[in-house]
mmCIF file of C-alpha atoms in Angstrom:
data_model
loop_
_atom_site.group_PDB
_atom_site.id
_atom_site.type_symbol
_atom_site.label_atom_id
_atom_site.label_comp_id
_atom_site.label_asym_id
_atom_site.label_seq_id
_atom_site.Cartn_x
_atom_site.Cartn_y
_atom_site.Cartn_z
ATOM 1 C CA MET Y 132 -40.815 -5.939 -55.413
ATOM 2 C CA LYS Y 133 -41.553 -2.485 -52.779
ATOM 3 C CA LYS Y 134 -41.800 -4.833 -50.542
ATOM 4 C CA TYR Y 135 -38.727 -6.540 -50.334
ATOM 5 C CA SER Y 136 -36.775 -3.207 -50.821
ATOM 6 C CA VAL Y 137 -38.048 -2.031 -47.843
ATOM 7 C CA LEU Y 138 -37.067 -5.711 -45.634
ATOM 8 C CA PHE Y 139 -33.686 -4.929 -47.140
ATOM 9 C CA VAL Y 140 -32.992 -1.639 -45.839
ATOM 10 C CA PHE Y 141 -34.499 -2.982 -42.392
ATOM 11 C CA MET Y 142 -32.377 -6.182 -42.198
ATOM 12 C CA LEU Y 143 -29.157 -3.425 -43.647
ATOM 13 C CA LEU Y 144 -29.876 -1.150 -40.488
ATOM 14 C CA ILE Y 145 -29.947 -4.076 -38.175
ATOM 15 C CA VAL Y 146 -26.132 -5.213 -39.201
ATOM 16 C CA VAL Y 147 -24.592 -1.545 -39.452
ATOM 17 C CA LEU Y 148 -26.305 -0.926 -35.649
ATOM 18 C CA SER Y 149 -24.999 -4.284 -34.081
ATOM 19 C CA GLY Y 150 -21.645 -3.279 -35.789
ATOM 20 C CA CYS Y 151 -20.980 -0.276 -33.692
ATOM 21 C CA THR Y 152 -22.704 -1.980 -30.769
ATOM 22 C CA MET Y 153 -19.607 -4.294 -30.679
ATOM 23 C CA LYS Y 154 -17.239 -1.916 -31.725
ATOM 24 C CA ALA Y 155 -18.552 0.790 -29.024
ATOM 25 C CA GLU Y 156 -18.303 -2.833 -26.298
ATOM 26 C CA ALA Y 157 -14.511 -3.301 -28.153
ATOM 27 C CA GLU Y 158 -13.502 0.110 -27.451
ATOM 28 C CA ILE Y 159 -14.307 -0.105 -23.379
ATOM 29 C CA PRO Y 160 -11.252 -0.485 -21.426
ATOM 30 C CA LYS Y 161 -10.583 -3.302 -19.544
ATOM 31 C CA LYS Y 162 -10.044 -2.911 -15.803
ATOM 32 C CA ASP Y 163 -5.817 -3.078 -15.357
ATOM 33 C CA VAL Y 164 -5.450 -5.888 -12.875
ATOM 34 C CA LYS Y 165 -1.852 -5.693 -12.622
ATOM 35 C CA GLN Y 166 0.297 -5.650 -9.653
ATOM 36 C CA THR Y 167 0.986 -2.286 -8.721
ATOM 37 C CA PRO Y 168 4.633 -1.933 -8.924
ATOM 38 C CA ILE Y 169 7.250 -1.868 -5.911
ATOM 39 C CA THR Y 170 9.640 1.067 -6.025
ATOM 40 C CA ASN Y 171 13.259 0.583 -5.907
ATOM 41 C CA GLU Y 172 14.055 4.206 -3.994
ATOM 42 C CA LYS Y 173 16.127 1.898 -1.798
ATOM 43 C CA PRO Y 174 18.538 -1.072 -2.225
ATOM 44 C CA LYS Y 175 16.513 -4.420 -3.065
ATOM 45 C CA VAL Y 176 16.427 -6.905 -0.250
ATOM 46 C CA GLU Y 177 19.402 -8.897 -1.945
ATOM 47 C CA ASP Y 178 21.704 -5.284 -1.858
ATOM 48 C CA VAL Y 179 21.271 -4.940 1.662
ATOM 49 C CA GLU Y 180 24.029 -5.920 3.755
ATOM 50 C CA ILE Y 181 22.273 -7.619 7.050
ATOM 51 C CA PRO Y 182 23.743 -7.173 9.648
ATOM 52 C CA GLU Y 183 24.537 -9.464 12.287
ATOM 53 C CA THR Y 184 22.008 -10.280 15.005
ATOM 54 C CA VAL Y 185 21.176 -7.648 17.444
ATOM 55 C CA ASP Y 186 19.659 -9.597 20.680
ATOM 56 C CA SER Y 187 17.670 -7.244 22.655
ATOM 57 C CA GLN Y 188 18.242 -6.170 25.752
ATOM 58 C CA GLU Y 189 17.576 -9.226 28.932
ATOM 59 C CA ILE Y 190 14.183 -7.929 30.103
ATOM 60 C CA ASP Y 191 13.899 -8.913 34.279
ATOM 61 C CA THR Y 192 10.789 -10.298 35.100
ATOM 62 C CA SER Y 193 11.234 -11.418 38.299
ATOM 63 C CA THR Y 194 8.769 -9.091 39.332
ATOM 64 C CA TRP Y 195 6.005 -9.464 37.094
ATOM 65 C CA ILE Y 196 2.890 -10.875 38.099
ATOM 66 C CA ASP Y 197 1.094 -14.146 36.762
ATOM 67 C CA VAL Y 198 -2.293 -13.208 34.523
ATOM 68 C CA ASP Y 199 -5.144 -15.546 33.424
ATOM 69 C CA ALA Y 200 -4.373 -16.907 30.408
ATOM 70 C CA PRO Y 201 -4.362 -15.464 27.845
ATOM 71 C CA ALA Y 202 -3.223 -12.658 28.593
ATOM 72 C CA ARG Y 203 -4.786 -9.401 26.891
ATOM 73 C CA ILE Y 204 -3.571 -5.698 26.327
ATOM 74 C CA PRO Y 205 -4.891 -2.556 24.775
ATOM 75 C CA ILE Y 206 -2.573 -2.050 21.892
ATOM 76 C CA LEU Y 207 -3.736 1.998 21.402
ATOM 77 C CA MET Y 208 -3.823 2.922 17.435
ATOM 78 C CA TYR Y 209 -2.778 6.470 16.709
ATOM 79 C CA HIS Y 210 -1.620 8.170 13.519
ATOM 80 C CA SER Y 211 -1.306 12.046 13.224
ATOM 81 C CA ILE Y 212 -1.187 14.241 16.188
ATOM 82 C CA SER Y 213 -2.859 16.797 14.430
ATOM 83 C CA SER Y 214 -6.209 17.901 13.301
ATOM 84 C CA GLY Y 215 -8.331 17.303 9.926
ATOM 85 C CA ASN Y 216 -9.939 13.920 9.885
ATOM 86 C CA SER Y 217 -10.712 10.621 11.663
ATOM 87 C CA LEU Y 218 -6.906 9.702 11.896
ATOM 88 C CA ARG Y 219 -6.009 12.575 13.536
ATOM 89 C CA VAL Y 220 -6.023 13.144 17.515
ATOM 90 C CA PRO Y 221 -5.328 17.072 18.308
ATOM 91 C CA ARG Y 222 -2.392 17.724 20.479
ATOM 92 C CA GLU Y 223 -4.345 18.215 23.167
ATOM 93 C CA GLU Y 224 -6.619 15.645 23.232
ATOM 94 C CA PHE Y 225 -3.596 13.125 23.141
ATOM 95 C CA ARG Y 226 -1.857 15.283 25.770
ATOM 96 C CA GLU Y 227 -5.144 14.262 27.974
ATOM 97 C CA HIS Y 228 -5.271 10.853 27.174
ATOM 98 C CA MET Y 229 -1.431 10.856 27.600
ATOM 99 C CA LYS Y 230 -2.014 12.695 31.097
ATOM 100 C CA TRP Y 231 -4.816 9.963 32.068
ATOM 101 C CA LEU Y 232 -2.370 6.983 31.729
ATOM 102 C CA HIS Y 233 0.207 8.977 33.675
ATOM 103 C CA ASP Y 234 -2.178 9.743 36.400
ATOM 104 C CA ASN Y 235 -4.035 6.342 37.135
ATOM 105 C CA GLY Y 236 -0.426 4.569 36.943
ATOM 106 C CA TYR Y 237 -0.311 3.028 34.140
ATOM 107 C CA TYR Y 238 2.468 1.287 32.433
ATOM 108 C CA THR Y 239 3.678 1.221 28.725
ATOM 109 C CA LEU Y 240 4.866 -1.688 26.982
ATOM 110 C CA THR Y 241 8.115 -1.994 24.392
ATOM 111 C CA PRO Y 242 7.761 -4.186 21.798
ATOM 112 C CA GLU Y 243 9.432 -6.868 23.733
ATOM 113 C CA GLU Y 244 7.544 -6.666 26.879
ATOM 114 C CA ALA Y 245 4.474 -7.099 24.871
ATOM 115 C CA TYR Y 246 5.605 -10.193 23.305
ATOM 116 C CA ILE Y 247 6.555 -11.281 27.080
ATOM 117 C CA VAL Y 248 3.205 -10.532 28.036
ATOM 118 C CA LEU Y 249 1.330 -12.128 25.623
ATOM 119 C CA THR Y 250 3.347 -15.750 25.243
ATOM 120 C CA GLU Y 251 4.037 -16.401 28.438
ATOM 121 C CA ASN Y 252 0.756 -14.764 30.323
ATOM 122 C CA LYS Y 253 2.644 -12.195 32.716
ATOM 123 C CA LYS Y 254 2.587 -8.500 33.050
ATOM 124 C CA PRO Y 255 4.909 -6.048 34.926
ATOM 125 C CA SER Y 256 1.881 -4.383 36.319
ATOM 126 C CA GLU Y 257 -1.796 -4.729 35.765
ATOM 127 C CA LYS Y 258 -2.435 -1.835 34.791
ATOM 128 C CA THR Y 259 -0.187 -2.438 31.242
ATOM 129 C CA VAL Y 260 -0.856 -0.423 28.008
ATOM 130 C CA PHE Y 261 0.804 -0.393 23.884
ATOM 131 C CA ILE Y 262 1.108 3.009 22.560
ATOM 132 C CA THR Y 263 1.386 2.608 18.670
ATOM 133 C CA PHE Y 264 1.459 5.283 15.626
ATOM 134 C CA ASP Y 265 1.042 4.217 12.454
ATOM 135 C CA ASP Y 266 2.867 5.557 9.137
ATOM 136 C CA GLY Y 267 5.447 7.897 10.943
ATOM 137 C CA TYR Y 268 4.441 11.347 10.455
ATOM 138 C CA GLU Y 269 7.073 14.398 11.682
ATOM 139 C CA ASP Y 270 4.232 15.772 14.269
ATOM 140 C CA ASN Y 271 4.956 12.471 16.288
ATOM 141 C CA TYR Y 272 8.458 13.760 16.721
ATOM 142 C CA ILE Y 273 7.216 17.561 17.085
ATOM 143 C CA ASP Y 274 4.001 17.065 19.214
ATOM 144 C CA ALA Y 275 3.451 13.309 20.656
ATOM 145 C CA TYR Y 276 6.689 13.003 21.490
ATOM 146 C CA PRO Y 277 7.615 15.665 24.013
ATOM 147 C CA ILE Y 278 4.253 14.802 26.034
ATOM 148 C CA LEU Y 279 5.677 10.939 25.942
ATOM 149 C CA LYS Y 280 8.533 12.058 27.532
ATOM 150 C CA GLU Y 281 6.579 15.158 29.838
ATOM 151 C CA TYR Y 282 4.926 12.092 31.535
ATOM 152 C CA GLY Y 283 7.753 9.048 31.105
ATOM 153 C CA LEU Y 284 5.598 6.835 28.625
ATOM 154 C CA LYS Y 285 6.956 4.262 25.800
ATOM 155 C CA ALA Y 286 5.633 4.083 22.761
ATOM 156 C CA THR Y 287 5.990 2.762 19.425
ATOM 157 C CA ILE Y 288 6.184 4.113 15.996
ATOM 158 C CA PHE Y 289 5.036 1.778 12.534
ATOM 159 C CA MET Y 290 7.009 3.655 10.360
ATOM 160 C CA ILE Y 291 6.911 2.935 6.518
ATOM 161 C CA GLY Y 292 10.516 2.553 4.926
ATOM 162 C CA LYS Y 293 10.668 4.704 1.507
ATOM 163 C CA TYR Y 294 8.911 7.613 3.359
ATOM 164 C CA ILE Y 295 11.970 8.154 5.883
ATOM 165 C CA ASP Y 296 13.137 11.181 5.123
ATOM 166 C CA LYS Y 297 10.212 13.094 2.954
ATOM 167 C CA LYS Y 298 7.773 15.458 3.828
ATOM 168 C CA ASN Y 299 5.644 15.384 6.843
ATOM 169 C CA HIS Y 300 7.107 12.532 7.755
ATOM 170 C CA LEU Y 301 10.052 11.408 10.163
ATOM 171 C CA THR Y 302 14.014 11.997 9.275
ATOM 172 C CA GLU Y 303 16.362 9.269 9.767
ATOM 173 C CA ALA Y 304 17.714 11.603 12.805
ATOM 174 C CA GLN Y 305 14.510 11.999 14.800
ATOM 175 C CA MET Y 306 13.893 8.372 14.416
ATOM 176 C CA LYS Y 307 17.302 7.377 16.041
ATOM 177 C CA GLU Y 308 16.773 10.223 18.858
ATOM 178 C CA MET Y 309 13.591 8.403 19.854
ATOM 179 C CA ASN Y 310 14.848 4.784 19.591
ATOM 180 C CA GLN Y 311 17.604 6.535 22.029
ATOM 181 C CA ASN Y 312 14.515 7.903 24.434
ATOM 182 C CA GLY Y 313 11.994 4.840 24.699
ATOM 183 C CA ILE Y 314 10.260 5.233 21.277
ATOM 184 C CA SER Y 315 10.779 2.085 19.745
ATOM 185 C CA ILE Y 316 10.576 2.178 15.343
ATOM 186 C CA GLU Y 317 9.048 -0.859 14.014
ATOM 187 C CA SER Y 318 8.020 -1.505 10.195
ATOM 188 C CA HIS Y 319 4.852 -0.769 8.381
ATOM 189 C CA THR Y 320 6.306 -2.158 5.367
ATOM 190 C CA PHE Y 321 8.110 -0.505 2.657
ATOM 191 C CA ASN Y 322 6.353 0.643 0.237
ATOM 192 C CA HIS Y 323 2.749 0.337 2.117
ATOM 193 C CA LEU Y 324 0.798 -1.236 -0.402
ATOM 194 C CA GLU Y 325 -1.762 -3.379 0.812
ATOM 195 C CA LEU Y 326 -0.251 -6.877 1.197
ATOM 196 C CA PRO Y 327 -2.791 -9.084 -0.273
ATOM 197 C CA ARG Y 328 -3.430 -7.073 -3.926
ATOM 198 C CA LEU Y 329 0.442 -8.393 -4.365
ATOM 199 C CA SER Y 330 1.880 -11.589 -5.636
ATOM 200 C CA ASP Y 331 3.683 -13.277 -3.157
ATOM 201 C CA SER Y 332 6.822 -13.003 -4.359
ATOM 202 C CA GLN Y 333 6.513 -8.703 -4.369
ATOM 203 C CA GLN Y 334 4.881 -9.561 -0.731
ATOM 204 C CA LEU Y 335 8.104 -11.784 0.477
ATOM 205 C CA ASP Y 336 9.953 -8.847 -0.845
ATOM 206 C CA ASP Y 337 8.298 -6.211 0.899
ATOM 207 C CA LEU Y 338 8.212 -7.282 4.430
ATOM 208 C CA THR Y 339 11.933 -8.870 4.141
ATOM 209 C CA ARG Y 340 13.388 -5.697 2.691
ATOM 210 C CA SER Y 341 11.333 -3.270 5.756
ATOM 211 C CA LYS Y 342 12.540 -5.699 8.281
ATOM 212 C CA GLN Y 343 16.213 -5.327 7.175
ATOM 213 C CA LEU Y 344 16.479 -1.852 6.553
ATOM 214 C CA PHE Y 345 14.838 -0.837 10.088
ATOM 215 C CA ASP Y 346 17.758 -3.570 11.751
ATOM 216 C CA GLN Y 347 20.531 -2.335 9.805
ATOM 217 C CA LEU Y 348 19.406 1.794 10.330
ATOM 218 C CA LEU Y 349 18.703 1.280 14.189
ATOM 219 C CA ASP Y 350 21.311 -1.373 14.526
ATOM 220 C CA GLN Y 351 18.031 -3.952 16.408
ATOM 221 C CA GLU Y 352 15.855 -6.801 15.856
ATOM 222 C CA THR Y 353 12.872 -5.226 14.583
ATOM 223 C CA SER Y 354 10.006 -7.141 15.912
ATOM 224 C CA ILE Y 355 6.652 -6.144 14.680
ATOM 225 C CA ILE Y 356 5.080 -5.609 11.478
ATOM 226 C CA CYS Y 357 2.088 -3.511 10.995
ATOM 227 C CA TYR Y 358 0.042 -4.739 7.829
ATOM 228 C CA PRO Y 359 -0.940 -1.177 5.465
ATOM 229 C CA VAL Y 360 -4.763 -0.404 6.170
ATOM 230 C CA GLY Y 361 -4.991 -3.642 8.410
ATOM 231 C CA ARG Y 362 -4.967 -5.907 5.269
ATOM 232 C CA TYR Y 363 -3.203 -9.479 5.087
ATOM 233 C CA ASN Y 364 -3.657 -13.118 4.125
ATOM 234 C CA GLU Y 365 -2.529 -16.173 4.486
ATOM 235 C CA VAL Y 366 0.566 -15.737 2.647
ATOM 236 C CA THR Y 367 0.931 -12.646 4.272
ATOM 237 C CA LYS Y 368 1.116 -14.086 8.012
ATOM 238 C CA THR Y 369 3.843 -16.952 6.859
ATOM 239 C CA TYR Y 370 6.008 -14.436 5.050
ATOM 240 C CA ALA Y 371 5.614 -12.032 7.861
ATOM 241 C CA GLU Y 372 6.609 -14.995 10.113
ATOM 242 C CA GLN Y 373 9.532 -16.245 7.486
ATOM 243 C CA SER Y 374 10.922 -12.536 7.435
ATOM 244 C CA GLY Y 375 11.949 -12.548 11.397
ATOM 245 C CA TYR Y 376 8.765 -10.548 12.912
ATOM 246 C CA LYS Y 377 7.622 -12.421 15.884
ATOM 247 C CA MET Y 378 3.966 -10.212 16.134
ATOM 248 C CA GLY Y 379 2.192 -8.539 13.032
ATOM 249 C CA VAL Y 380 -1.096 -6.124 14.126
ATOM 250 C CA THR Y 381 -3.821 -5.564 12.358
ATOM 251 C CA THR Y 382 -6.732 -2.852 12.569
ATOM 252 C CA GLU Y 383 -9.338 -5.162 13.923
ATOM 253 C CA PRO Y 384 -10.456 -3.756 16.714
ATOM 254 C CA GLY Y 385 -10.805 -4.493 20.231
ATOM 255 C CA ALA Y 386 -7.406 -5.817 23.003
ATOM 256 C CA ALA Y 387 -5.179 -8.081 21.997
ATOM 257 C CA SER Y 388 -4.168 -11.718 22.691
ATOM 258 C CA SER Y 389 -2.385 -14.834 21.741
ATOM 259 C CA GLU Y 390 -5.810 -16.264 20.454
ATOM 260 C CA GLN Y 391 -6.016 -14.000 17.946
ATOM 261 C CA GLY Y 392 -2.815 -14.912 16.970
ATOM 262 C CA MET Y 393 0.387 -13.651 17.254
ATOM 263 C CA TYR Y 394 0.465 -12.452 13.564
ATOM 264 C CA THR Y 395 -3.105 -11.057 13.383
ATOM 265 C CA LEU Y 396 -3.098 -8.863 16.614
ATOM 266 C CA HIS Y 397 -6.303 -6.279 17.418
ATOM 267 C CA ARG Y 398 -5.490 -2.856 17.999
ATOM 268 C CA ILE Y 399 -7.699 -0.024 19.774
ATOM 269 C CA ARG Y 400 -8.591 2.616 17.255
ATOM 270 C CA ILE Y 401 -8.607 6.082 19.199
ATOM 271 C CA THR Y 402 -10.146 8.480 16.798
ATOM 272 C CA PRO Y 403 -10.543 12.296 17.707
ATOM 273 C CA GLY Y 404 -13.182 14.020 19.886
ATOM 274 C CA MET Y 405 -13.184 10.649 22.194
ATOM 275 C CA SER Y 406 -13.949 12.380 25.635
ATOM 276 C CA THR Y 407 -10.834 11.423 28.408
ATOM 277 C CA GLN Y 408 -13.252 9.426 30.403
ATOM 278 C CA TRP Y 409 -14.084 6.705 27.088
ATOM 279 C CA PHE Y 410 -10.806 6.629 26.420
ATOM 280 C CA GLY Y 411 -9.994 5.668 30.061
ATOM 281 C CA GLN Y 412 -12.754 3.012 29.862
ATOM 282 C CA LEU Y 413 -11.410 1.464 26.418
ATOM 283 C CA VAL Y 414 -8.151 1.495 28.395
ATOM 284 C CA GLU Y 415 -9.549 -0.731 31.595
ATOM 285 C CA ASN Y 416 -11.429 -3.015 29.345
ATOM 286 C CA GLY Y 417 -8.440 -3.799 27.369
ATOM 287 C CA ASN Y 418 -6.743 -5.423 30.548
ATOM 288 C CA HIS Y 419 -9.738 -7.536 31.378
#
């Protein structure tokens, strides 16, 4: 009888422990797989009044030189002009880079000119470069803009729609001033979310809303989309074209060419501490 009592107690313990384990597993929260909600700080796409298409100024390419296909151009990728991490290039280093481009006779491209180079295989100069900035930080206006003006260089800033007029980012007035003085403002989406993480409809909404916002705000035909953190998928490329963009840029390293696909163009990341000599080699190699 004692033997059966011990066996009964042992089996009872097993049942209790199993129940505790199942309860513990049930209490572990499951990973939230919901899509990150898209902010509605600005009007939705359907609420934005779409202006008539503004044709970009006709570019005279009669003096441009033909190059071997596919043409290659270095698209330089900057972010903040400051110090602190690998995405921030100090002001004086940026100045040295721009001085090198000026002193070595480089032609800085607008988005429209870059498109012609890549699709028609001709350049305004043998030495060309396309300067870009991601995110639209205020220091692009305070620190980079005066240096670009000093050396007579053009550049493009990829601005996040919902960050306009927000702390540490560009204001509408600053964007409009620069846009009238050789600095193009293009799209870095509206919400700056990783596009492949969104549903198809959210991707289309974000891409379209951003383009319409900058078209209307700057009275232009916004032509380039810069994917947040360089992430995209096949849907992204399809919707980028459907939204009216002519080009898309990534963070994939190297010079850009049409062989990569016009919506998956590569760029050259510029990091702090890069010597002027190394910077120059990257630019030169990107033209060949």
